[in-house]
Every structure is written in C-alpha cells, then in structure tokens.
PDB file of C-alpha atoms in Angstrom:
ATOM      1  CA  MET A  23      22.333 -15.821 -15.186  1.00 40.00           C
ATOM      2  CA  VAL A  24      19.442 -13.652 -13.989  1.00 47.00           C
ATOM      3  CA  PRO A  25      20.450 -11.281 -11.154  1.00 52.00           C
ATOM      4  CA  ARG A  26      19.023 -12.222  -7.768  1.00 54.00           C
ATOM      5  CA  VAL A  27      16.922  -9.047  -7.637  1.00 55.00           C
ATOM      6  CA  LEU A  28      15.170 -10.073 -10.866  1.00 54.00           C
ATOM      7  CA  ALA A  29      14.767 -13.778 -10.091  1.00 56.00           C
ATOM      8  CA  PHE A  30      11.521 -15.442  -9.009  1.00 61.00           C
ATOM      9  CA  GLU A  31      11.153 -18.165  -6.395  1.00 63.00           C
ATOM     10  CA  THR A  32      10.337 -21.683  -7.573  1.00 63.00           C
ATOM     11  CA  ASP A  33       8.283 -22.721  -4.528  1.00 72.00           C
ATOM     12  CA  PRO A  34       4.469 -22.619  -4.759  1.00 79.00           C
ATOM     13  CA  TRP A  35       3.310 -19.015  -4.351  1.00 85.00           C
ATOM     14  CA  ASP A  36       1.152 -18.337  -1.286  1.00 92.00           C
ATOM     15  CA  PRO A  37      -0.006 -21.971  -0.962  1.00 91.00           C
ATOM     16  CA  THR A  38      -2.328 -21.229   1.979  1.00 92.00           C
ATOM     17  CA  ASN A  39      -3.802 -18.045   0.506  1.00 94.00           C
ATOM     18  CA  ARG A  40      -2.422 -15.723   3.147  1.00 96.00           C
ATOM     19  CA  PHE A  41      -3.005 -12.624   1.016  1.00 97.00           C
ATOM     20  CA  PHE A  42      -6.722 -13.417   0.763  1.00 96.00           C
ATOM     21  CA  THR A  43      -7.592 -14.739   4.214  1.00 97.00           C
ATOM     22  CA  SER A  44      -7.660 -13.343   7.732  1.00 97.00           C
ATOM     23  CA  TRP A  45      -7.172 -14.672  11.232  1.00 97.00           C
ATOM     24  CA  LEU A  46     -10.092 -12.482  12.348  1.00 96.00           C
ATOM     25  CA  ILE A  47     -12.779 -12.213   9.660  1.00 97.00           C
ATOM     26  CA  SER A  48     -14.132 -14.408   6.867  1.00 96.00           C
ATOM     27  CA  PRO A  49     -12.915 -14.053   3.262  1.00 96.00           C
ATOM     28  CA  TYR A  50     -16.231 -12.517   2.222  1.00 96.00           C
ATOM     29  CA  VAL A  51     -15.983  -9.845   4.918  1.00 98.00           C
ATOM     30  CA  LEU A  52     -12.340  -9.218   4.047  1.00 98.00           C
ATOM     31  CA  ALA A  53     -13.275  -8.771   0.387  1.00 98.00           C
ATOM     32  CA  ALA A  54     -16.141  -6.431   1.317  1.00 98.00           C
ATOM     33  CA  LEU A  55     -13.971  -4.235   3.533  1.00 98.00           C
ATOM     34  CA  ARG A  56     -11.237  -4.008   0.922  1.00 98.00           C
ATOM     35  CA  GLY A  57     -13.839  -3.076  -1.667  1.00 98.00           C
ATOM     36  CA  LEU A  58     -15.367  -0.464   0.650  1.00 98.00           C
ATOM     37  CA  PHE A  59     -12.000   1.120   1.424  1.00 98.00           C
ATOM     38  CA  SER A  60     -11.130   1.133  -2.264  1.00 98.00           C
ATOM     39  CA  LEU A  61     -14.434   2.794  -3.136  1.00 98.00           C
ATOM     40  CA  TYR A  62     -13.827   5.506  -0.534  1.00 98.00           C
ATOM     41  CA  ALA A  63     -10.312   6.150  -1.878  1.00 98.00           C
ATOM     42  CA  PHE A  64     -11.528   6.405  -5.474  1.00 98.00           C
ATOM     43  CA  ILE A  65     -14.377   8.737  -4.465  1.00 98.00           C
ATOM     44  CA  THR A  66     -11.863  10.943  -2.635  1.00 98.00           C
ATOM     45  CA  LEU A  67      -9.535  11.107  -5.624  1.00 98.00           C
ATOM     46  CA  LEU A  68     -12.246  11.751  -8.205  1.00 97.00           C
ATOM     47  CA  PHE A  69     -14.058  14.277  -6.020  1.00 97.00           C
ATOM     48  CA  ASN A  70     -10.807  16.199  -5.489  1.00 96.00           C
ATOM     49  CA  ILE A  71     -10.250  16.371  -9.242  1.00 96.00           C
ATOM     50  CA  SER A  72     -13.822  17.546  -9.888  1.00 96.00           C
ATOM     51  CA  TYR A  73     -13.940  19.989  -6.970  1.00 96.00           C
ATOM     52  CA  GLN A  74     -10.685  21.691  -7.866  1.00 94.00           C
ATOM     53  CA  CYS A  75     -11.638  21.846 -11.536  1.00 94.00           C
ATOM     54  CA  ALA A  76     -14.910  23.561 -10.597  1.00 94.00           C
ATOM     55  CA  HIS A  77     -13.245  26.155  -8.336  1.00 93.00           C
ATOM     56  CA  SER A  78     -10.905  28.607 -10.025  1.00 92.00           C
ATOM     57  CA  ASP A  79      -9.752  29.912  -6.625  1.00 89.00           C
ATOM     58  CA  LEU A  80      -8.197  26.475  -6.010  1.00 87.00           C
ATOM     59  CA  GLY A  81      -6.371  26.516  -9.336  1.00 90.00           C
ATOM     60  CA  GLY A  82      -9.093  25.071 -11.541  1.00 92.00           C
ATOM     61  CA  CYS A  83      -8.489  22.161 -13.886  1.00 93.00           C
ATOM     62  CA  GLU A  84      -4.795  23.009 -14.108  1.00 92.00           C
ATOM     63  CA  ALA A  85      -4.462  22.213 -10.396  1.00 89.00           C
ATOM     64  CA  SER A  86      -6.348  18.959 -10.966  1.00 93.00           C
ATOM     65  CA  ARG A  87      -3.898  17.964 -13.691  1.00 92.00           C
ATOM     66  CA  ALA A  88      -0.984  18.892 -11.441  1.00 93.00           C
ATOM     67  CA  GLU A  89      -2.272  16.445  -8.808  1.00 93.00           C
ATOM     68  CA  PHE A  90      -0.650  13.592 -10.711  1.00 94.00           C
ATOM     69  CA  SER A  91       2.803  14.985  -9.976  1.00 96.00           C
ATOM     70  CA  TYR A  92       2.436  14.593  -6.190  1.00 97.00           C
ATOM     71  CA  PHE A  93       3.727  11.534  -4.369  1.00 97.00           C
ATOM     72  CA  THR A  94       0.789  11.694  -1.967  1.00 97.00           C
ATOM     73  CA  VAL A  95      -1.733  11.466  -4.784  1.00 98.00           C
ATOM     74  CA  LEU A  96       0.153   8.806  -6.730  1.00 98.00           C
ATOM     75  CA  THR A  97       0.461   6.570  -3.671  1.00 98.00           C
ATOM     76  CA  TYR A  98      -3.224   7.117  -2.877  1.00 98.00           C
ATOM     77  CA  TRP A  99      -4.143   5.987  -6.393  1.00 98.00           C
ATOM     78  CA  GLY A 100      -1.879   2.992  -5.841  1.00 98.00           C
ATOM     79  CA  LEU A 101      -3.595   2.215  -2.549  1.00 98.00           C
ATOM     80  CA  ALA A 102      -7.043   2.512  -4.128  1.00 98.00           C
ATOM     81  CA  PHE A 103      -6.152   0.169  -6.973  1.00 98.00           C
ATOM     82  CA  TYR A 104      -4.451  -2.341  -4.655  1.00 98.00           C
ATOM     83  CA  LEU A 105      -7.517  -2.537  -2.423  1.00 98.00           C
ATOM     84  CA  ALA A 106      -9.749  -2.996  -5.477  1.00 98.00           C
ATOM     85  CA  ILE A 107      -7.529  -5.726  -6.947  1.00 98.00           C
ATOM     86  CA  ALA A 108      -7.149  -7.449  -3.579  1.00 98.00           C
ATOM     87  CA  ALA A 109     -10.932  -7.311  -3.103  1.00 98.00           C
ATOM     88  CA  VAL A 110     -11.477  -9.093  -6.426  1.00 98.00           C
ATOM     89  CA  HIS A 111      -8.911 -11.788  -5.653  1.00 97.00           C
ATOM     90  CA  THR A 112     -10.292 -12.243  -2.140  1.00 97.00           C
ATOM     91  CA  PHE A 113     -13.838 -12.556  -3.451  1.00 97.00           C
ATOM     92  CA  THR A 114     -12.835 -15.152  -6.042  1.00 96.00           C
ATOM     93  CA  TYR A 115     -11.093 -17.114  -3.292  1.00 95.00           C
ATOM     94  CA  ALA A 116     -14.164 -16.878  -1.040  1.00 95.00           C
ATOM     95  CA  ARG A 117     -16.493 -17.893  -3.877  1.00 93.00           C
ATOM     96  CA  TYR A 118     -14.474 -20.603  -5.617  1.00 92.00           C
ATOM     97  CA  GLY A 119     -11.840 -21.668  -3.095  1.00 91.00           C
ATOM     98  CA  ARG A 120      -9.027 -20.408  -5.340  1.00 92.00           C
ATOM     99  CA  PRO A 121      -8.065 -16.777  -5.952  1.00 94.00           C
ATOM    100  CA  LEU A 122      -7.896 -15.442  -9.468  1.00 95.00           C
ATOM    101  CA  LEU A 123      -4.259 -14.506  -8.842  1.00 95.00           C
ATOM    102  CA  ALA A 124      -3.359 -18.203  -8.426  1.00 93.00           C
ATOM    103  CA  GLN A 125      -4.000 -18.647 -12.170  1.00 92.00           C
ATOM    104  CA  TRP A 126      -1.767 -15.752 -13.205  1.00 94.00           C
ATOM    105  CA  PRO A 127       1.916 -16.004 -14.258  1.00 94.00           C
ATOM    106  CA  ARG A 128       4.516 -16.069 -11.509  1.00 93.00           C
ATOM    107  CA  PRO A 129       5.888 -12.573 -12.319  1.00 94.00           C
ATOM    108  CA  LEU A 130       2.449 -11.064 -11.688  1.00 95.00           C
ATOM    109  CA  GLN A 131       2.174 -12.950  -8.410  1.00 96.00           C
ATOM    110  CA  ALA A 132       5.565 -11.618  -7.342  1.00 95.00           C
ATOM    111  CA  LEU A 133       4.529  -8.107  -8.354  1.00 96.00           C
ATOM    112  CA  HIS A 134       1.392  -8.447  -6.221  1.00 97.00           C
ATOM    113  CA  ALA A 135       3.605  -9.160  -3.206  1.00 97.00           C
ATOM    114  CA  LEU A 136       5.767  -6.127  -4.034  1.00 97.00           C
ATOM    115  CA  TYR A 137       2.598  -4.080  -4.498  1.00 98.00           C
ATOM    116  CA  TYR A 138       1.601  -5.148  -0.983  1.00 98.00           C
ATOM    117  CA  SER A 139       4.941  -3.892   0.348  1.00 98.00           C
ATOM    118  CA  THR A 140       4.397  -0.486  -1.248  1.00 98.00           C
ATOM    119  CA  VAL A 141       0.889  -0.007   0.164  1.00 98.00           C
ATOM    120  CA  THR A 142       2.016  -1.035   3.648  1.00 98.00           C
ATOM    121  CA  SER A 143       5.088   1.239   3.636  1.00 98.00           C
ATOM    122  CA  TYR A 144       4.559   4.380   1.541  1.00 98.00           C
ATOM    123  CA  PRO A 145       1.355   5.566   3.306  1.00 98.00           C
ATOM    124  CA  PHE A 146       3.218   5.872   6.612  1.00 98.00           C
ATOM    125  CA  LEU A 147       6.011   7.755   4.866  1.00 98.00           C
ATOM    126  CA  VAL A 148       3.455  10.146   3.354  1.00 98.00           C
ATOM    127  CA  THR A 149       1.758  10.677   6.714  1.00 98.00           C
ATOM    128  CA  ILE A 150       5.015  11.332   8.569  1.00 97.00           C
ATOM    129  CA  VAL A 151       6.416  13.744   5.962  1.00 96.00           C
ATOM    130  CA  TYR A 152       3.158  15.653   5.599  1.00 96.00           C
ATOM    131  CA  TRP A 153       2.320  16.174   9.258  1.00 96.00           C
ATOM    132  CA  GLY A 154       5.972  16.476  10.318  1.00 94.00           C
ATOM    133  CA  ILE A 155       7.283  18.762   7.545  1.00 92.00           C
ATOM    134  CA  LEU A 156       4.639  20.080   5.176  1.00 93.00           C
ATOM    135  CA  TYR A 157       1.631  20.944   7.360  1.00 93.00           C
ATOM    136  CA  SER A 158       1.631  24.741   7.481  1.00 89.00           C
ATOM    137  CA  TYR A 159      -1.192  25.706   9.845  1.00 91.00           C
ATOM    138  CA  GLY A 160       0.704  25.224  13.088  1.00 87.00           C
ATOM    139  CA  SER A 161      -1.666  24.540  15.963  1.00 86.00           C
ATOM    140  CA  ALA A 162      -4.654  25.663  13.883  1.00 92.00           C
ATOM    141  CA  TRP A 163      -6.879  23.483  11.723  1.00 94.00           C
ATOM    142  CA  TYR A 164      -7.687  23.864   8.027  1.00 94.00           C
ATOM    143  CA  PRO A 165      -9.684  26.956   7.075  1.00 92.00           C
ATOM    144  CA  THR A 166     -12.351  25.007   5.141  1.00 94.00           C
ATOM    145  CA  THR A 167     -14.177  21.727   5.648  1.00 95.00           C
ATOM    146  CA  TYR A 168     -13.085  20.538   2.212  1.00 95.00           C
ATOM    147  CA  ASP A 169      -9.396  21.114   2.968  1.00 95.00           C
ATOM    148  CA  GLY A 170      -9.696  19.229   6.240  1.00 96.00           C
ATOM    149  CA  TRP A 171     -11.563  16.267   4.767  1.00 97.00           C
ATOM    150  CA  SER A 172      -9.338  15.990   1.698  1.00 96.00           C
ATOM    151  CA  ASN A 173      -6.082  16.104   3.625  1.00 96.00           C
ATOM    152  CA  VAL A 174      -7.226  13.782   6.413  1.00 97.00           C
ATOM    153  CA  SER A 175      -8.396  11.307   3.777  1.00 97.00           C
ATOM    154  CA  GLN A 176      -5.064  11.346   1.943  1.00 97.00           C
ATOM    155  CA  HIS A 177      -2.644  11.930   4.820  1.00 97.00           C
ATOM    156  CA  ALA A 178      -4.254  10.014   7.699  1.00 97.00           C
ATOM    157  CA  LEU A 179      -6.766   7.478   6.402  1.00 98.00           C
ATOM    158  CA  ASN A 180      -4.112   6.238   3.993  1.00 98.00           C
ATOM    159  CA  SER A 181      -2.150   4.973   7.006  1.00 98.00           C
ATOM    160  CA  PHE A 182      -5.324   3.471   8.477  1.00 98.00           C
ATOM    161  CA  PHE A 183      -5.851   1.463   5.285  1.00 98.00           C
ATOM    162  CA  ALA A 184      -2.202   0.367   5.378  1.00 98.00           C
ATOM    163  CA  LEU A 185      -2.518  -0.633   9.044  1.00 98.00           C
ATOM    164  CA  PHE A 186      -5.593  -2.679   8.181  1.00 98.00           C
ATOM    165  CA  GLU A 187      -3.597  -4.579   5.544  1.00 98.00           C
ATOM    166  CA  ILE A 188      -0.828  -5.218   8.070  1.00 98.00           C
ATOM    167  CA  LEU A 189      -2.958  -6.408  10.978  1.00 98.00           C
ATOM    168  CA  VAL A 190      -6.042  -8.113   9.522  1.00 98.00           C
ATOM    169  CA  PRO A 191      -4.951 -10.403   6.654  1.00 98.00           C
ATOM    170  CA  ARG A 192      -2.702 -13.426   7.273  1.00 97.00           C
ATOM    171  CA  THR A 193       0.156 -12.096   5.163  1.00 97.00           C
ATOM    172  CA  GLU A 194       3.721 -13.057   5.991  1.00 97.00           C
ATOM    173  CA  PRO A 195       6.642 -10.622   6.400  1.00 97.00           C
ATOM    174  CA  GLN A 196       7.785  -9.637   2.941  1.00 96.00           C
ATOM    175  CA  PRO A 197      11.375 -10.299   1.769  1.00 96.00           C
ATOM    176  CA  TRP A 198      14.109  -7.722   2.319  1.00 97.00           C
ATOM    177  CA  ILE A 199      14.706  -7.536  -1.434  1.00 96.00           C
ATOM    178  CA  HIS A 200      11.551  -5.427  -1.608  1.00 97.00           C
ATOM    179  CA  VAL A 201      13.461  -2.603   0.108  1.00 97.00           C
ATOM    180  CA  LEU A 202      15.590  -2.211  -3.008  1.00 97.00           C
ATOM    181  CA  TRP A 203      12.521  -1.789  -5.205  1.00 97.00           C
ATOM    182  CA  LEU A 204      10.940   0.655  -2.750  1.00 98.00           C
ATOM    183  CA  ILE A 205      14.041   2.827  -3.046  1.00 98.00           C
ATOM    184  CA  VAL A 206      14.043   2.463  -6.848  1.00 98.00           C
ATOM    185  CA  LEU A 207      10.428   3.652  -6.959  1.00 98.00           C
ATOM    186  CA  LEU A 208      11.289   6.610  -4.719  1.00 98.00           C
ATOM    187  CA  ALA A 209      14.170   7.486  -7.046  1.00 97.00           C
ATOM    188  CA  LEU A 210      11.819   7.361 -10.026  1.00 98.00           C
ATOM    189  CA  TYR A 211       9.441   9.701  -8.229  1.00 97.00           C
ATOM    190  CA  LEU A 212      12.334  12.069  -7.510  1.00 97.00           C
ATOM    191  CA  ALA A 213      13.053  12.140 -11.233  1.00 97.00           C
ATOM    192  CA  LEU A 214       9.353  12.833 -11.912  1.00 96.00           C
ATOM    193  CA  ALA A 215       9.388  15.733  -9.432  1.00 96.00           C
ATOM    194  CA  TYR A 216      12.242  17.443 -11.272  1.00 96.00           C
ATOM    195  CA  VAL A 217      10.716  16.692 -14.674  1.00 97.00           C
ATOM    196  CA  THR A 218       7.573  18.395 -13.355  1.00 96.00           C
ATOM    197  CA  HIS A 219       9.613  21.458 -12.408  1.00 96.00           C
ATOM    198  CA  ALA A 220      11.300  21.518 -15.816  1.00 96.00           C
ATOM    199  CA  THR A 221       8.025  21.202 -17.746  1.00 94.00           C
ATOM    200  CA  LYS A 222       5.494  22.956 -15.502  1.00 93.00           C
ATOM    201  CA  GLY A 223       7.630  25.342 -13.493  1.00 93.00           C
ATOM    202  CA  PHE A 224       6.853  24.300  -9.929  1.00 94.00           C
ATOM    203  CA  TYR A 225       8.280  21.996  -7.275  1.00 95.00           C
ATOM    204  CA  THR A 226       5.816  19.464  -5.919  1.00 95.00           C
ATOM    205  CA  TYR A 227       7.364  19.745  -2.452  1.00 95.00           C
ATOM    206  CA  SER A 228       9.233  22.722  -1.034  1.00 91.00           C
ATOM    207  CA  PHE A 229      12.035  20.584   0.400  1.00 93.00           C
ATOM    208  CA  LEU A 230      12.994  19.567  -3.158  1.00 95.00           C
ATOM    209  CA  ASP A 231      13.663  23.170  -4.181  1.00 95.00           C
ATOM    210  CA  PRO A 232      17.449  23.780  -4.153  1.00 94.00           C
ATOM    211  CA  GLY A 233      16.820  27.508  -4.521  1.00 92.00           C
ATOM    212  CA  ARG A 234      15.150  27.564  -1.094  1.00 91.00           C
ATOM    213  CA  GLN A 235      16.790  24.635   0.658  1.00 91.00           C
ATOM    214  CA  GLY A 236      20.278  24.586  -0.861  1.00 91.00           C
ATOM    215  CA  SER A 237      22.312  21.558   0.190  1.00 89.00           C
ATOM    216  CA  LEU A 238      19.526  20.508   2.563  1.00 94.00           C
ATOM    217  CA  VAL A 239      17.741  18.972  -0.436  1.00 95.00           C
ATOM    218  CA  ALA A 240      20.236  16.093  -0.402  1.00 95.00           C
ATOM    219  CA  ALA A 241      19.695  15.655   3.345  1.00 95.00           C
ATOM    220  CA  TYR A 242      15.914  15.547   2.892  1.00 95.00           C
ATOM    221  CA  VAL A 243      16.172  13.014   0.061  1.00 96.00           C
ATOM    222  CA  PHE A 244      18.573  10.817   2.026  1.00 96.00           C
ATOM    223  CA  GLY A 245      16.453  11.095   5.165  1.00 96.00           C
ATOM    224  CA  ILE A 246      13.293  10.052   3.320  1.00 96.00           C
ATOM    225  CA  ALA A 247      15.097   7.055   1.823  1.00 97.00           C
ATOM    226  CA  VAL A 248      16.317   6.007   5.281  1.00 97.00           C
ATOM    227  CA  ALA A 249      12.810   6.520   6.684  1.00 97.00           C
ATOM    228  CA  ALA A 250      11.381   4.254   3.970  1.00 97.00           C
ATOM    229  CA  ILE A 251      13.837   1.501   4.914  1.00 98.00           C
ATOM    230  CA  LEU A 252      13.040   1.885   8.619  1.00 98.00           C
ATOM    231  CA  ILE A 253       9.295   1.830   7.950  1.00 98.00           C
ATOM    232  CA  PHE A 254       9.624  -1.356   5.908  1.00 98.00           C
ATOM    233  CA  GLY A 255      11.606  -2.958   8.745  1.00 98.00           C
ATOM    234  CA  ILE A 256       9.038  -1.923  11.348  1.00 98.00           C
ATOM    235  CA  VAL A 257       6.172  -3.198   9.192  1.00 98.00           C
ATOM    236  CA  LYS A 258       8.020  -6.471   8.673  1.00 98.00           C
ATOM    237  CA  PHE A 259       8.404  -6.872  12.444  1.00 98.00           C
ATOM    238  CA  VAL A 260       4.758  -5.963  13.143  1.00 98.00           C
ATOM    239  CA  ILE A 261       3.562  -8.551  10.607  1.00 98.00           C
ATOM    240  CA  TRP A 262       5.822 -11.160  12.218  1.00 98.00           C
ATOM    241  CA  ALA A 263       4.500 -10.212  15.674  1.00 98.00           C
ATOM    242  CA  ARG A 264       0.891 -10.340  14.468  1.00 98.00           C
ATOM    243  CA  ARG A 265       1.416 -13.787  13.021  1.00 97.00           C
ATOM    244  CA  TYR A 266       3.195 -15.016  16.148  1.00 97.00           C
ATOM    245  CA  VAL A 267       0.521 -13.732  18.529  1.00 97.00           C
ATOM    246  CA  THR A 268      -2.543 -14.719  16.503  1.00 97.00           C
ATOM    247  CA  GLU A 269      -1.343 -18.083  15.202  1.00 96.00           C
ATOM    248  CA  GLU A 270       1.198 -19.366  17.721  1.00 95.00           C
ATOM    249  CA  LYS A 271      -0.265 -17.942  20.922  1.00 96.00           C
ATOM    250  CA  MET A 272      -3.977 -17.584  20.143  1.00 96.00           C
ATOM    251  CA  GLY A 273      -4.278 -20.547  17.790  1.00 95.00           C
ATOM    252  CA  ARG A 274      -6.125 -18.450  15.204  1.00 95.00           C
ATOM    253  CA  THR A 275      -4.760 -20.082  12.059  1.00 91.00           C
ATOM    254  CA  GLY A 276      -7.289 -18.335   9.865  1.00 91.00           C
ATOM    255  CA  LYS A 277     -10.777 -18.323   8.408  1.00 92.00           C
ATOM    256  CA  PHE A 278     -10.841 -20.129   5.066  1.00 92.00           C
ATOM    257  CA  ALA A 279     -13.219 -20.734   2.195  1.00 86.00           C
ATOM    258  CA  TYR A 280     -12.418 -24.483   2.424  1.00 68.00           C
ATOM    259  CA  ARG A 281     -11.055 -24.808   5.913  1.00 49.00           C
ATOM    260  CA  SER A 282     -10.129 -28.498   5.888  1.00 36.00           C
ATOM    261  CA  GLU A 283      -7.936 -28.170   2.789  1.00 50.00           C
ATOM    262  CA  SER A 284      -6.271 -24.958   3.920  1.00 46.00           C
ATOM    263  CA  VAL A 285      -5.550 -26.186   7.421  1.00 47.00           C
ATOM    264  CA  GLU A 286      -3.954 -29.294   5.960  1.00 42.00           C
ATOM    265  CA  LEU A 287      -1.779 -27.173   3.719  1.00 51.00           C
ATOM    266  CA  GLU A 288      -0.860 -24.993   6.686  1.00 51.00           C
ATOM    267  CA  MET A 289       0.275 -28.029   8.646  1.00 46.00           C
ATOM    268  CA  VAL A 290       2.262 -29.862   6.016  1.00 42.00           C
ATOM    269  CA  GLY A 291       3.597 -26.808   4.197  1.00 48.00           C
ATOM    270  CA  SER A 292       4.387 -26.163   0.597  1.00 45.00           C
ATOM    271  CA  GLU A 293       6.114 -29.512   0.081  1.00 41.00           C
ATOM    272  CA  ALA A 294       2.814 -31.346   0.296  1.00 42.00           C
ATOM    273  CA  LEU A 295       1.294 -28.979  -2.229  1.00 43.00           C
ATOM    274  CA  ALA A 296       4.206 -29.400  -4.608  1.00 43.00           C
ATOM    275  CA  SER A 297       3.898 -33.198  -4.489  1.00 41.00           C
ATOM    276  CA  LYS A 298       0.256 -33.152  -5.626  1.00 44.00           C
TER     277      LYS A 298
END
C-alpha cells in the first residue's frame, strides 16, 4: 500500500481552474502579471550573476557560482520559474478554456500544488530571517545602489510576489500534508549548506556555523522549521479568509475564460464534472 504522504487524490484536480483564475482580474491579465513578475525575477538573478562576475571586488565569478548555495537565491529561482510556468498555464486557460496543466499526469498536477505552497511560504521565511537576523547595517542603509536594489528584490519583493499569489488568484487552502514536504525540502537545503562548507570552505549563513554559534545552531534550525510551519498555517488561513470574503460575502466567484461553464462547475462541484 502506498503511504498516505505519497498517495494522490482520485477526485478531479482543480475542476474550476482556481490556480489560473482570479476573483479580481481576467485570466489574460493574471497571465500577464505573472509573466511580468517572472521576467523581473529572472532579470534580477541573471544581472546579479553578471554583475558579480564582472566585479572582482565582489568576489568575481567565484561569488556568482557560490550564489547557488544560498537558500535565498534558490527560492528566488523557484519563484521565478513558478511564475513563468503559472503564466503559461494561465494563458493557455485564457486562450483555449483549458489550462495546459489539465492535460498533464496527476503527479505533475499534485507537484504544481506543492510548488504553489513553497512559493507562498518560503519567501516570507527568507524575508523574516534576512531582515531579522542577517541584515548587518543596523539603522543604516546599504552602501551602494546595487546592494540595495539586489537585496530588496530578493528579500522584500519576493514576499510581494508571494502575497500576490495568495490574494489575487482563486486558489484554495493547500492540504496540511504539504507541511511535511516543506520541512523535507528545508532539511535537504540544510544538507546542501554543510556540503557547501565541506567542498568550498564557507558557511552560507553564519547561524549554521557551529564554530561561532555552538549549540545555538540546533536552536536556529529548529526555530526556522517551526517558523516555516507557522507561516504555512498563516498562509492557509489568509487564503481561506480571502475566499470567504471575496466569494461568500462579496459574491465575486471569479473571472473565467468561459464563465457559464465554470460557474456551473462551481455550483455543482466536482461530482458533476466526474459524471461527464
């Protein structure tokens, strides 16, 4: 028997296209905004790589290669790719009335939902840890314009993009089982951080250095894991509240590519879809 954490639901996946529609804006606008945000994120990432590689005082190309060991950068790449993928699926829904993802195997659909949970949880974790623990300039601002722009893009706008995905689309609260996989991914990153130290000789984050932090390393790791769980719970509640206010109280059931069909599906639920 397949363990529950590895099993897939048998009900129709996202029958009313909640991942690709919004209560506020049309599918075309949603696709355009996701594409725009993705483009900005990719430009930020690629410009950082090029800029550092061209400036030896910032570490040169070695520093650019080291970027891929940082949780901030990895999650920003993940956010950029999610927004790009979601933009494509949203556009195909807007254009043809059916998202490309609806034709994909169920495991990939389930992974898309988990992907959504990561990009609506990890950015807030990154923002909180960076500004609460890692920011080293005190009450002062960054010494250069590049430093300010780069860090605001990756440690503040990342949470803006996540908040957009929470508040604007019609997504439902994601299942609690996703918390387990969020923790597993964090554990895998922890392993990567220590592999980086073993192979490259540096710690990606100072609070992971047992030579400086001692037993506090365990406290930091545990605290971050707890924070990730709390963030997921808060996001889950905010999504529920958004759906309740916009759909139950305001009557904004959504803007669809084929409104009559989608509204019917919304009213009768997945059972009607399954019987077709």
